[in-house]
mmCIF file of C-alpha atoms in Angstrom:
data_model
loop_
_atom_site.group_PDB
_atom_site.id
_atom_site.type_symbol
_atom_site.label_atom_id
_atom_site.label_comp_id
_atom_site.label_asym_id
_atom_site.label_seq_id
_atom_site.Cartn_x
_atom_site.Cartn_y
_atom_site.Cartn_z
ATOM 1 C CA MET A 1 93.338 113.012 134.661
ATOM 2 C CA THR A 2 93.109 109.218 134.587
ATOM 3 C CA TYR A 3 95.216 107.207 132.139
ATOM 4 C CA ARG A 4 92.093 106.192 130.174
ATOM 5 C CA LYS A 5 90.944 109.818 129.886
ATOM 6 C CA HIS A 6 94.445 110.843 128.849
ATOM 7 C CA ILE A 7 94.440 108.281 126.023
ATOM 8 C CA ALA A 8 91.035 109.513 124.886
ATOM 9 C CA VAL A 9 92.271 113.107 124.772
ATOM 10 C CA VAL A 10 95.377 112.091 122.810
ATOM 11 C CA LEU A 11 93.322 110.166 120.259
ATOM 12 C CA LEU A 12 90.917 113.080 119.820
ATOM 13 C CA ALA A 13 93.872 115.395 119.251
ATOM 14 C CA VAL A 14 95.358 112.984 116.714
ATOM 15 C CA SER A 15 92.043 112.749 114.868
ATOM 16 C CA ALA A 16 91.736 116.530 114.756
ATOM 17 C CA LEU A 17 95.252 116.891 113.414
ATOM 18 C CA LEU A 18 94.603 114.324 110.725
ATOM 19 C CA LEU A 19 91.605 116.344 109.582
ATOM 20 C CA VAL A 20 93.237 119.757 109.502
ATOM 21 C CA THR A 21 96.832 119.014 108.485
ATOM 22 C CA GLY A 22 96.406 117.525 105.049
ATOM 23 C CA CYS A 23 99.743 119.047 104.001
ATOM 24 C CA ARG A 24 101.376 116.677 106.503
ATOM 25 C CA ASP A 25 99.436 113.599 105.481
ATOM 26 C CA SER A 26 101.966 110.746 105.490
ATOM 27 C CA ARG A 27 100.168 109.230 102.472
ATOM 28 C CA ARG A 28 101.609 112.100 100.417
ATOM 29 C CA ILE A 29 105.310 111.355 100.292
ATOM 30 C CA PRO A 30 107.108 114.398 98.853
ATOM 31 C CA MET A 31 109.468 114.139 95.898
ATOM 32 C CA ALA A 32 112.592 116.158 95.079
ATOM 33 C CA ASN A 33 114.763 115.695 92.003
ATOM 34 C CA GLY A 34 112.777 112.589 91.184
ATOM 35 C CA ARG A 35 113.534 110.916 94.527
ATOM 36 C CA PRO A 36 111.103 110.170 97.376
ATOM 37 C CA GLN A 37 111.747 112.208 100.527
ATOM 38 C CA VAL A 38 111.028 110.032 103.560
ATOM 39 C CA THR A 39 111.359 111.032 107.202
ATOM 40 C CA ILE A 40 111.785 108.177 109.673
ATOM 41 C CA MET A 41 111.530 108.709 113.414
ATOM 42 C CA VAL A 42 113.705 106.347 115.430
ATOM 43 C CA GLY A 43 112.988 105.532 119.072
ATOM 44 C CA GLY A 44 116.548 106.430 120.085
ATOM 45 C CA LEU A 45 119.106 106.800 117.305
ATOM 46 C CA GLU A 46 122.027 105.938 119.584
ATOM 47 C CA LYS A 47 120.413 102.761 120.969
ATOM 48 C CA VAL A 48 121.982 99.571 119.677
ATOM 49 C CA ILE A 49 118.522 97.989 119.286
ATOM 50 C CA TYR A 50 117.800 100.540 116.528
ATOM 51 C CA LEU A 51 121.315 100.567 115.067
ATOM 52 C CA PRO A 52 120.224 99.380 111.577
ATOM 53 C CA ALA A 53 118.537 102.722 110.868
ATOM 54 C CA MET A 54 121.665 104.879 111.124
ATOM 55 C CA LEU A 55 123.864 102.083 109.760
ATOM 56 C CA THR A 56 121.722 101.899 106.611
ATOM 57 C CA GLN A 57 122.231 105.608 106.095
ATOM 58 C CA ARG A 58 125.967 105.466 106.812
ATOM 59 C CA LEU A 59 126.442 102.555 104.395
ATOM 60 C CA GLY A 60 124.717 104.541 101.646
ATOM 61 C CA PHE A 61 122.026 101.918 101.090
ATOM 62 C CA PHE A 62 119.147 104.440 101.061
ATOM 63 C CA GLU A 63 120.966 106.381 98.358
ATOM 64 C CA ASP A 64 121.634 103.175 96.426
ATOM 65 C CA SER A 65 117.881 102.502 96.503
ATOM 66 C CA ASP A 66 117.257 105.953 95.010
ATOM 67 C CA ILE A 67 115.517 107.357 98.077
ATOM 68 C CA ASP A 68 116.356 110.275 100.384
ATOM 69 C CA VAL A 69 115.825 109.499 104.075
ATOM 70 C CA THR A 70 115.967 111.844 107.037
ATOM 71 C CA LEU A 71 116.338 110.178 110.439
ATOM 72 C CA LEU A 72 114.930 111.839 113.538
ATOM 73 C CA GLY A 73 115.669 110.658 117.070
ATOM 74 C CA GLU A 74 113.007 110.331 119.765
ATOM 75 C CA GLN A 75 113.542 108.406 122.986
ATOM 76 C CA SER A 76 109.951 107.213 123.365
ATOM 77 C CA GLY A 77 108.249 104.830 120.972
ATOM 78 C CA ALA A 78 104.888 106.155 122.169
ATOM 79 C CA THR A 79 105.859 109.655 121.005
ATOM 80 C CA ALA A 80 107.148 108.312 117.691
ATOM 81 C CA GLU A 81 103.872 106.566 116.919
ATOM 82 C CA THR A 82 101.987 109.824 117.560
ATOM 83 C CA ALA A 83 104.257 111.619 115.072
ATOM 84 C CA LEU A 84 103.448 108.906 112.530
ATOM 85 C CA LEU A 85 99.711 109.162 113.086
ATOM 86 C CA THR A 86 99.740 112.942 112.721
ATOM 87 C CA GLY A 87 101.693 112.749 109.475
ATOM 88 C CA ASP A 88 104.841 114.452 110.779
ATOM 89 C CA VAL A 89 106.878 111.440 109.648
ATOM 90 C CA GLN A 90 106.278 108.692 107.093
ATOM 91 C CA ALA A 91 107.774 105.786 109.034
ATOM 92 C CA VAL A 92 109.059 104.745 112.452
ATOM 93 C CA VAL A 93 111.807 102.413 113.574
ATOM 94 C CA GLY A 94 110.370 101.168 116.836
ATOM 95 C CA PHE A 95 108.846 98.148 118.538
ATOM 96 C CA TYR A 96 106.406 95.954 116.645
ATOM 97 C CA ASP A 97 104.054 95.825 119.642
ATOM 98 C CA HIS A 98 102.878 99.382 118.889
ATOM 99 C CA THR A 99 101.082 98.087 115.788
ATOM 100 C CA ILE A 100 98.953 95.814 117.987
ATOM 101 C CA ASP A 101 98.397 98.459 120.650
ATOM 102 C CA LEU A 102 97.260 100.977 118.035
ATOM 103 C CA GLN A 103 94.911 98.501 116.358
ATOM 104 C CA ALA A 104 93.181 98.240 119.731
ATOM 105 C CA LYS A 105 92.612 102.006 119.414
ATOM 106 C CA ASP A 106 91.217 101.616 115.883
ATOM 107 C CA GLN A 107 94.389 102.892 114.197
ATOM 108 C CA CYS A 108 96.230 100.883 111.536
ATOM 109 C CA LEU A 109 100.008 100.626 111.537
ATOM 110 C CA LYS A 110 101.921 97.898 109.732
ATOM 111 C CA THR A 111 105.453 96.550 110.155
ATOM 112 C CA VAL A 112 107.100 96.199 106.746
ATOM 113 C CA VAL A 113 110.574 95.043 107.882
ATOM 114 C CA GLN A 114 111.056 93.088 111.112
ATOM 115 C CA LEU A 115 114.594 93.793 112.275
ATOM 116 C CA ALA A 116 114.773 91.632 115.412
ATOM 117 C CA ASP A 117 113.071 88.617 116.960
ATOM 118 C CA VAL A 118 113.775 89.654 120.578
ATOM 119 C CA PRO A 119 113.490 92.960 122.464
ATOM 120 C CA GLY A 120 117.195 93.614 123.094
ATOM 121 C CA GLU A 121 116.072 95.044 126.439
ATOM 122 C CA VAL A 122 117.667 94.406 129.829
ATOM 123 C CA GLU A 123 116.158 94.829 133.280
ATOM 124 C CA LEU A 124 118.905 96.345 135.393
ATOM 125 C CA VAL A 125 118.929 96.561 139.177
ATOM 126 C CA SER A 126 120.934 99.224 140.984
ATOM 127 C CA LYS A 127 123.948 98.091 142.984
ATOM 128 C CA ALA A 128 122.244 99.322 146.171
ATOM 129 C CA ASP A 129 119.257 97.032 145.567
ATOM 130 C CA ALA A 130 120.947 94.056 143.913
ATOM 131 C CA ALA A 131 120.894 91.967 147.079
ATOM 132 C CA SER A 132 117.167 92.470 147.689
ATOM 133 C CA ILE A 133 115.905 92.350 144.075
ATOM 134 C CA THR A 134 116.931 89.010 142.620
ATOM 135 C CA SER A 135 113.926 88.369 140.339
ATOM 136 C CA PRO A 136 110.729 90.136 139.190
ATOM 137 C CA ARG A 137 109.014 88.619 142.254
ATOM 138 C CA ASP A 138 110.881 91.261 144.266
ATOM 139 C CA PHE A 139 109.357 94.204 142.382
ATOM 140 C CA ARG A 140 106.668 94.677 145.034
ATOM 141 C CA GLY A 141 106.844 98.194 146.487
ATOM 142 C CA ARG A 142 109.651 99.208 144.120
ATOM 143 C CA ASN A 143 110.117 102.053 141.639
ATOM 144 C CA LEU A 144 110.732 100.589 138.192
ATOM 145 C CA GLY A 145 112.143 102.700 135.377
ATOM 146 C CA VAL A 146 110.516 102.734 131.936
ATOM 147 C CA THR A 147 111.096 104.970 128.941
ATOM 148 C CA SER A 148 107.593 106.419 129.252
ATOM 149 C CA LEU A 149 104.141 105.214 130.185
ATOM 150 C CA GLY A 150 102.621 103.407 127.224
ATOM 151 C CA SER A 151 106.040 102.586 125.780
ATOM 152 C CA SER A 152 107.281 99.099 124.941
ATOM 153 C CA THR A 153 109.450 99.101 128.075
ATOM 154 C CA ASP A 154 106.248 99.775 130.008
ATOM 155 C CA PHE A 155 104.500 96.777 128.372
ATOM 156 C CA LEU A 156 107.490 94.534 129.062
ATOM 157 C CA THR A 157 107.854 95.679 132.659
ATOM 158 C CA GLN A 158 104.206 94.852 133.310
ATOM 159 C CA ALA A 159 104.719 91.458 131.641
ATOM 160 C CA LEU A 160 107.731 90.586 133.812
ATOM 161 C CA ALA A 161 105.908 91.615 136.969
ATOM 162 C CA GLY A 162 102.612 90.028 135.930
ATOM 163 C CA GLN A 163 104.193 86.669 135.178
ATOM 164 C CA ALA A 164 105.707 86.848 138.689
ATOM 165 C CA GLY A 165 102.201 87.211 140.120
ATOM 166 C CA LEU A 166 102.192 90.969 140.722
ATOM 167 C CA LYS A 167 99.576 93.567 139.795
ATOM 168 C CA THR A 168 100.435 97.049 138.527
ATOM 169 C CA SER A 169 99.314 98.427 141.897
ATOM 170 C CA ASP A 170 102.094 96.453 143.578
ATOM 171 C CA TYR A 171 104.871 98.647 142.139
ATOM 172 C CA THR A 172 105.397 102.076 140.585
ATOM 173 C CA ARG A 173 106.447 102.634 136.964
ATOM 174 C CA VAL A 174 108.609 105.738 136.656
ATOM 175 C CA LYS A 175 109.300 107.591 133.417
ATOM 176 C CA VAL A 176 113.084 107.994 133.190
ATOM 177 C CA GLY A 177 113.714 108.031 129.449
ATOM 178 C CA ALA A 178 116.946 106.463 128.218
ATOM 179 C CA GLY A 179 120.660 107.060 128.245
ATOM 180 C CA GLN A 180 121.844 109.692 130.703
ATOM 181 C CA THR A 181 118.396 110.306 132.217
ATOM 182 C CA PHE A 182 118.049 106.594 132.944
ATOM 183 C CA ILE A 183 121.515 106.481 134.488
ATOM 184 C CA ALA A 184 120.751 109.537 136.629
ATOM 185 C CA GLY A 185 117.481 108.000 137.789
ATOM 186 C CA MET A 186 119.207 104.835 138.941
ATOM 187 C CA ASN A 187 122.258 106.492 140.454
ATOM 188 C CA HIS A 188 120.236 109.043 142.435
ATOM 189 C CA ASP A 189 117.627 106.696 143.933
ATOM 190 C CA GLY A 190 114.882 107.641 141.491
ATOM 191 C CA ILE A 191 114.430 103.995 140.523
ATOM 192 C CA ASP A 192 115.426 100.698 142.097
ATOM 193 C CA ALA A 193 115.443 98.773 138.823
ATOM 194 C CA GLY A 194 114.634 99.621 135.242
ATOM 195 C CA MET A 195 114.515 98.500 131.630
ATOM 196 C CA THR A 196 117.024 99.841 129.128
ATOM 197 C CA THR A 197 119.283 98.858 126.241
ATOM 198 C CA ASP A 198 122.898 99.003 125.104
ATOM 199 C CA PRO A 199 125.035 101.061 125.240
ATOM 200 C CA THR A 200 123.472 102.129 128.562
ATOM 201 C CA VAL A 201 123.623 98.527 129.806
ATOM 202 C CA ALA A 202 127.321 98.241 129.009
ATOM 203 C CA LYS A 203 128.061 101.564 130.720
ATOM 204 C CA MET A 204 126.202 100.781 133.942
ATOM 205 C CA VAL A 205 127.381 97.196 134.282
ATOM 206 C CA GLY A 206 130.924 98.182 133.345
ATOM 207 C CA SER A 207 131.004 100.907 136.004
ATOM 208 C CA GLY A 208 129.563 98.581 138.639
ATOM 209 C CA ASP A 209 126.529 100.833 139.174
ATOM 210 C CA ALA A 210 124.054 98.126 138.135
ATOM 211 C CA LYS A 211 123.654 94.404 137.583
ATOM 212 C CA VAL A 212 121.694 92.505 134.950
ATOM 213 C CA LEU A 213 118.482 91.043 136.359
ATOM 214 C CA VAL A 214 116.715 89.933 133.153
ATOM 215 C CA ASP A 215 118.503 89.742 129.798
ATOM 216 C CA MET A 216 116.344 89.818 126.659
ATOM 217 C CA ARG A 217 119.151 90.424 124.175
ATOM 218 C CA ASN A 218 119.098 86.816 122.990
ATOM 219 C CA GLU A 219 116.540 84.164 122.147
ATOM 220 C CA GLN A 220 116.947 81.968 125.236
ATOM 221 C CA GLY A 221 116.792 84.877 127.671
ATOM 222 C CA THR A 222 113.680 86.174 125.935
ATOM 223 C CA ARG A 223 111.948 82.798 125.956
ATOM 224 C CA ASP A 224 112.779 82.376 129.655
ATOM 225 C CA ALA A 225 111.446 85.847 130.516
ATOM 226 C CA LEU A 226 108.435 86.077 128.198
ATOM 227 C CA GLY A 227 107.508 82.516 127.327
ATOM 228 C CA GLY A 228 108.507 82.853 123.691
ATOM 229 C CA LEU A 229 109.962 85.194 121.096
ATOM 230 C CA TYR A 230 109.033 88.876 121.258
ATOM 231 C CA PRO A 231 109.776 90.543 117.889
ATOM 232 C CA ALA A 232 110.671 94.114 118.646
ATOM 233 C CA ALA A 233 112.703 96.557 116.549
ATOM 234 C CA SER A 234 110.966 97.020 113.212
ATOM 235 C CA LEU A 235 110.194 99.488 110.454
ATOM 236 C CA TYR A 236 106.502 100.306 110.544
ATOM 237 C CA MET A 237 104.272 102.716 108.662
ATOM 238 C CA ARG A 238 100.641 103.716 108.419
ATOM 239 C CA CYS A 239 98.607 101.137 106.534
ATOM 240 C CA ASP A 240 97.313 103.720 104.076
ATOM 241 C CA THR A 241 100.879 104.776 103.272
ATOM 242 C CA VAL A 242 101.884 101.166 102.608
ATOM 243 C CA ALA A 243 98.876 100.676 100.351
ATOM 244 C CA SER A 244 99.359 103.881 98.385
ATOM 245 C CA HIS A 245 103.158 103.782 97.962
ATOM 246 C CA PRO A 246 104.271 100.137 97.591
ATOM 247 C CA GLY A 247 107.188 101.109 95.375
ATOM 248 C CA ILE A 248 108.632 103.457 97.989
ATOM 249 C CA VAL A 249 108.046 100.897 100.733
ATOM 250 C CA GLN A 250 109.978 98.379 98.635
ATOM 251 C CA LYS A 251 112.909 100.795 98.355
ATOM 252 C CA LEU A 252 112.969 101.113 102.138
ATOM 253 C CA ALA A 253 112.739 97.348 102.591
ATOM 254 C CA ASN A 254 115.552 96.748 100.101
ATOM 255 C CA SER A 255 117.754 99.172 102.047
ATOM 256 C CA PHE A 256 117.061 97.741 105.497
ATOM 257 C CA VAL A 257 117.292 94.075 104.485
ATOM 258 C CA ARG A 258 120.592 94.773 102.759
ATOM 259 C CA THR A 259 121.869 96.242 106.042
ATOM 260 C CA LEU A 260 120.695 93.225 108.043
ATOM 261 C CA GLN A 261 122.575 90.978 105.626
ATOM 262 C CA TRP A 262 125.668 93.180 105.825
ATOM 263 C CA MET A 263 125.639 92.958 109.631
ATOM 264 C CA LYS A 264 125.660 89.161 109.539
ATOM 265 C CA SER A 265 128.925 89.160 107.604
ATOM 266 C CA HIS A 266 130.775 91.879 109.544
ATOM 267 C CA THR A 267 132.272 92.066 113.021
ATOM 268 C CA PRO A 268 131.100 94.305 115.869
ATOM 269 C CA GLU A 269 134.294 96.310 115.350
ATOM 270 C CA GLU A 270 133.450 96.848 111.681
ATOM 271 C CA ILE A 271 129.869 97.818 112.544
ATOM 272 C CA ALA A 272 131.016 100.282 115.214
ATOM 273 C CA ALA A 273 133.478 101.867 112.778
ATOM 274 C CA ARG A 274 130.595 102.789 110.456
ATOM 275 C CA MET A 275 128.553 104.517 113.142
ATOM 276 C CA PRO A 276 128.859 108.195 114.185
ATOM 277 C CA ALA A 277 131.833 108.617 116.516
ATOM 278 C CA GLN A 278 129.727 110.333 119.181
ATOM 279 C CA TYR A 279 127.666 107.179 119.672
ATOM 280 C CA ALA A 280 130.688 105.642 121.409
ATOM 281 C CA GLY A 281 130.431 108.274 124.157
ATOM 282 C CA GLY A 282 134.189 108.636 124.352
ATOM 283 C CA ASP A 283 134.749 104.911 124.966
ATOM 284 C CA PRO A 284 135.075 103.052 121.653
ATOM 285 C CA LYS A 285 135.924 99.720 123.314
ATOM 286 C CA LEU A 286 132.808 99.846 125.472
ATOM 287 C CA TYR A 287 130.719 100.700 122.414
ATOM 288 C CA VAL A 288 132.080 97.686 120.535
ATOM 289 C CA LYS A 289 131.226 95.521 123.552
ATOM 290 C CA SER A 290 127.672 96.872 123.608
ATOM 291 C CA ILE A 291 127.258 95.947 119.936
ATOM 292 C CA ARG A 292 128.765 92.510 120.486
ATOM 293 C CA ASP A 293 126.391 91.860 123.402
ATOM 294 C CA SER A 294 123.296 92.879 121.412
ATOM 295 C CA VAL A 295 123.973 92.236 117.737
ATOM 296 C CA GLY A 296 122.634 88.671 117.889
ATOM 297 C CA MET A 297 119.121 90.070 118.253
ATOM 298 C CA PHE A 298 118.985 91.071 114.552
ATOM 299 C CA ASN A 299 117.462 88.414 112.323
ATOM 300 C CA GLY A 300 119.322 88.996 109.055
ATOM 301 C CA ASP A 301 116.307 88.717 106.739
ATOM 302 C CA GLY A 302 113.682 91.253 107.843
ATOM 303 C CA LEU A 303 110.978 88.605 108.167
ATOM 304 C CA MET A 304 108.462 88.165 110.981
ATOM 305 C CA LYS A 305 108.291 84.876 112.850
ATOM 306 C CA ARG A 306 104.596 84.132 113.347
ATOM 307 C CA GLU A 307 105.116 82.535 116.751
ATOM 308 C CA GLY A 308 106.701 85.785 117.883
ATOM 309 C CA ALA A 309 103.783 87.916 116.715
ATOM 310 C CA GLU A 310 101.391 85.574 118.496
ATOM 311 C CA ASN A 311 103.406 85.827 121.713
ATOM 312 C CA VAL A 312 103.355 89.630 121.568
ATOM 313 C CA LEU A 313 99.577 89.503 121.263
ATOM 314 C CA ARG A 314 99.375 87.068 124.177
ATOM 315 C CA ILE A 315 101.415 89.364 126.403
ATOM 316 C CA LEU A 316 99.634 92.558 125.407
ATOM 317 C CA GLY A 317 96.311 90.788 125.754
ATOM 318 C CA ALA A 318 97.207 90.026 129.351
ATOM 319 C CA TYR A 319 98.976 93.222 130.430
ATOM 320 C CA SER A 320 97.974 96.106 128.139
ATOM 321 C CA ARG A 321 94.861 97.916 129.290
ATOM 322 C CA ASN A 322 94.218 98.882 125.665
ATOM 323 C CA VAL A 323 94.555 95.432 124.120
ATOM 324 C CA GLN A 324 93.085 93.288 126.882
ATOM 325 C CA PRO A 325 89.417 94.201 126.277
ATOM 326 C CA VAL A 326 89.638 93.626 122.500
ATOM 327 C CA ARG A 327 92.233 90.870 122.288
ATOM 328 C CA ASP A 328 89.925 88.492 120.427
ATOM 329 C CA ARG A 329 89.292 91.122 117.747
ATOM 330 C CA ILE A 330 92.946 91.840 116.950
ATOM 331 C CA ASP A 331 93.899 90.810 113.406
ATOM 332 C CA LEU A 332 97.600 89.973 113.467
ATOM 333 C CA ASN A 333 97.700 89.787 109.669
ATOM 334 C CA ALA A 334 96.928 93.504 109.568
ATOM 335 C CA THR A 335 99.873 94.386 111.847
ATOM 336 C CA TYR A 336 102.711 93.189 109.612
ATOM 337 C CA THR A 337 103.594 92.012 106.134
ATOM 338 C CA ASP A 338 106.562 89.991 104.865
ATOM 339 C CA GLU A 339 105.932 90.753 101.199
ATOM 340 C CA PHE A 340 108.474 93.575 100.925
ATOM 341 C CA ALA A 341 111.269 91.809 102.824
ATOM 342 C CA GLN A 342 110.701 88.680 100.740
ATOM 343 C CA ARG A 343 111.103 90.722 97.559
ATOM 344 C CA ALA A 344 114.268 92.438 98.826
ATOM 345 C CA GLN A 345 116.505 90.570 96.386
ATOM 346 C CA VAL A 346 119.922 91.961 97.284
ATOM 347 C CA PRO A 347 123.319 90.210 97.436
ATOM 348 C CA ARG A 348 125.111 89.608 100.701
ATOM 349 C CA GLN A 349 128.292 91.654 101.143
#
């Protein structure tokens, strides 16, 4: 089955589910004891790029906002967006670029809190290939690891290669997931290079099994790699849910923005201490380092920078097979809103 046919089948399945599973319609947010019950799928709960989701829960900020939130982990943003479209969850913490990609498929998702202005992603190269892969120009003929096809790491990999003058036929994208499956793929010759995040980056670089090729955990590295900002980690929801439940969306925004503010006034050690112990993987010092290396990606206010949204559209318009044909019809204003983050009037702590 070709990729285009696969997408068509997925969209037909999503449409069918939306018609027959009204009890799971994300527009109908359940209530219990007078409190909204919201399920948020996170594209990797243990990933530092999505740390604000679990941190918000651990700090008690959802509870303070009078809302009950269940967090579900899923390694692929593409899978998370499908769960949102089918009504299995009411919100996703994932990359903003999915809202543009889905608009190209005539689906409406909207970011309501923008957590970061840069991807927080790193292109690693295995120690065996570090001498021969010194830039994306050397991707020709190589196996490149991505979370899954159609994921944000897939978009970004194509962008890095495309800006180096390569076509997708010049290299092979390999689905390796994240965490231990990514590490296994690189250590057992499944991939030559690949895109991942902390704490996986800290583990592989610390062990000497990989080297950093492209670092998009900070603004300068992102601008150098992608020609501008690339807003990534965000809280997004279906547009109809946002329209029908603005009060609940505001509660979520208040909680997340409060966390972003809290992070700006606390150390990586203090942040790590609030997270589940298992996220450290038995090495608390390495986990603190992974937070320190990535924490600068979070913007502190939950607001979208317009130049960043425009750069995401530029990149997807060039390298996404879904967005490219309809780039001129994409309405960026429909993919995000700052109104809830702007109203998140909470004190810094």
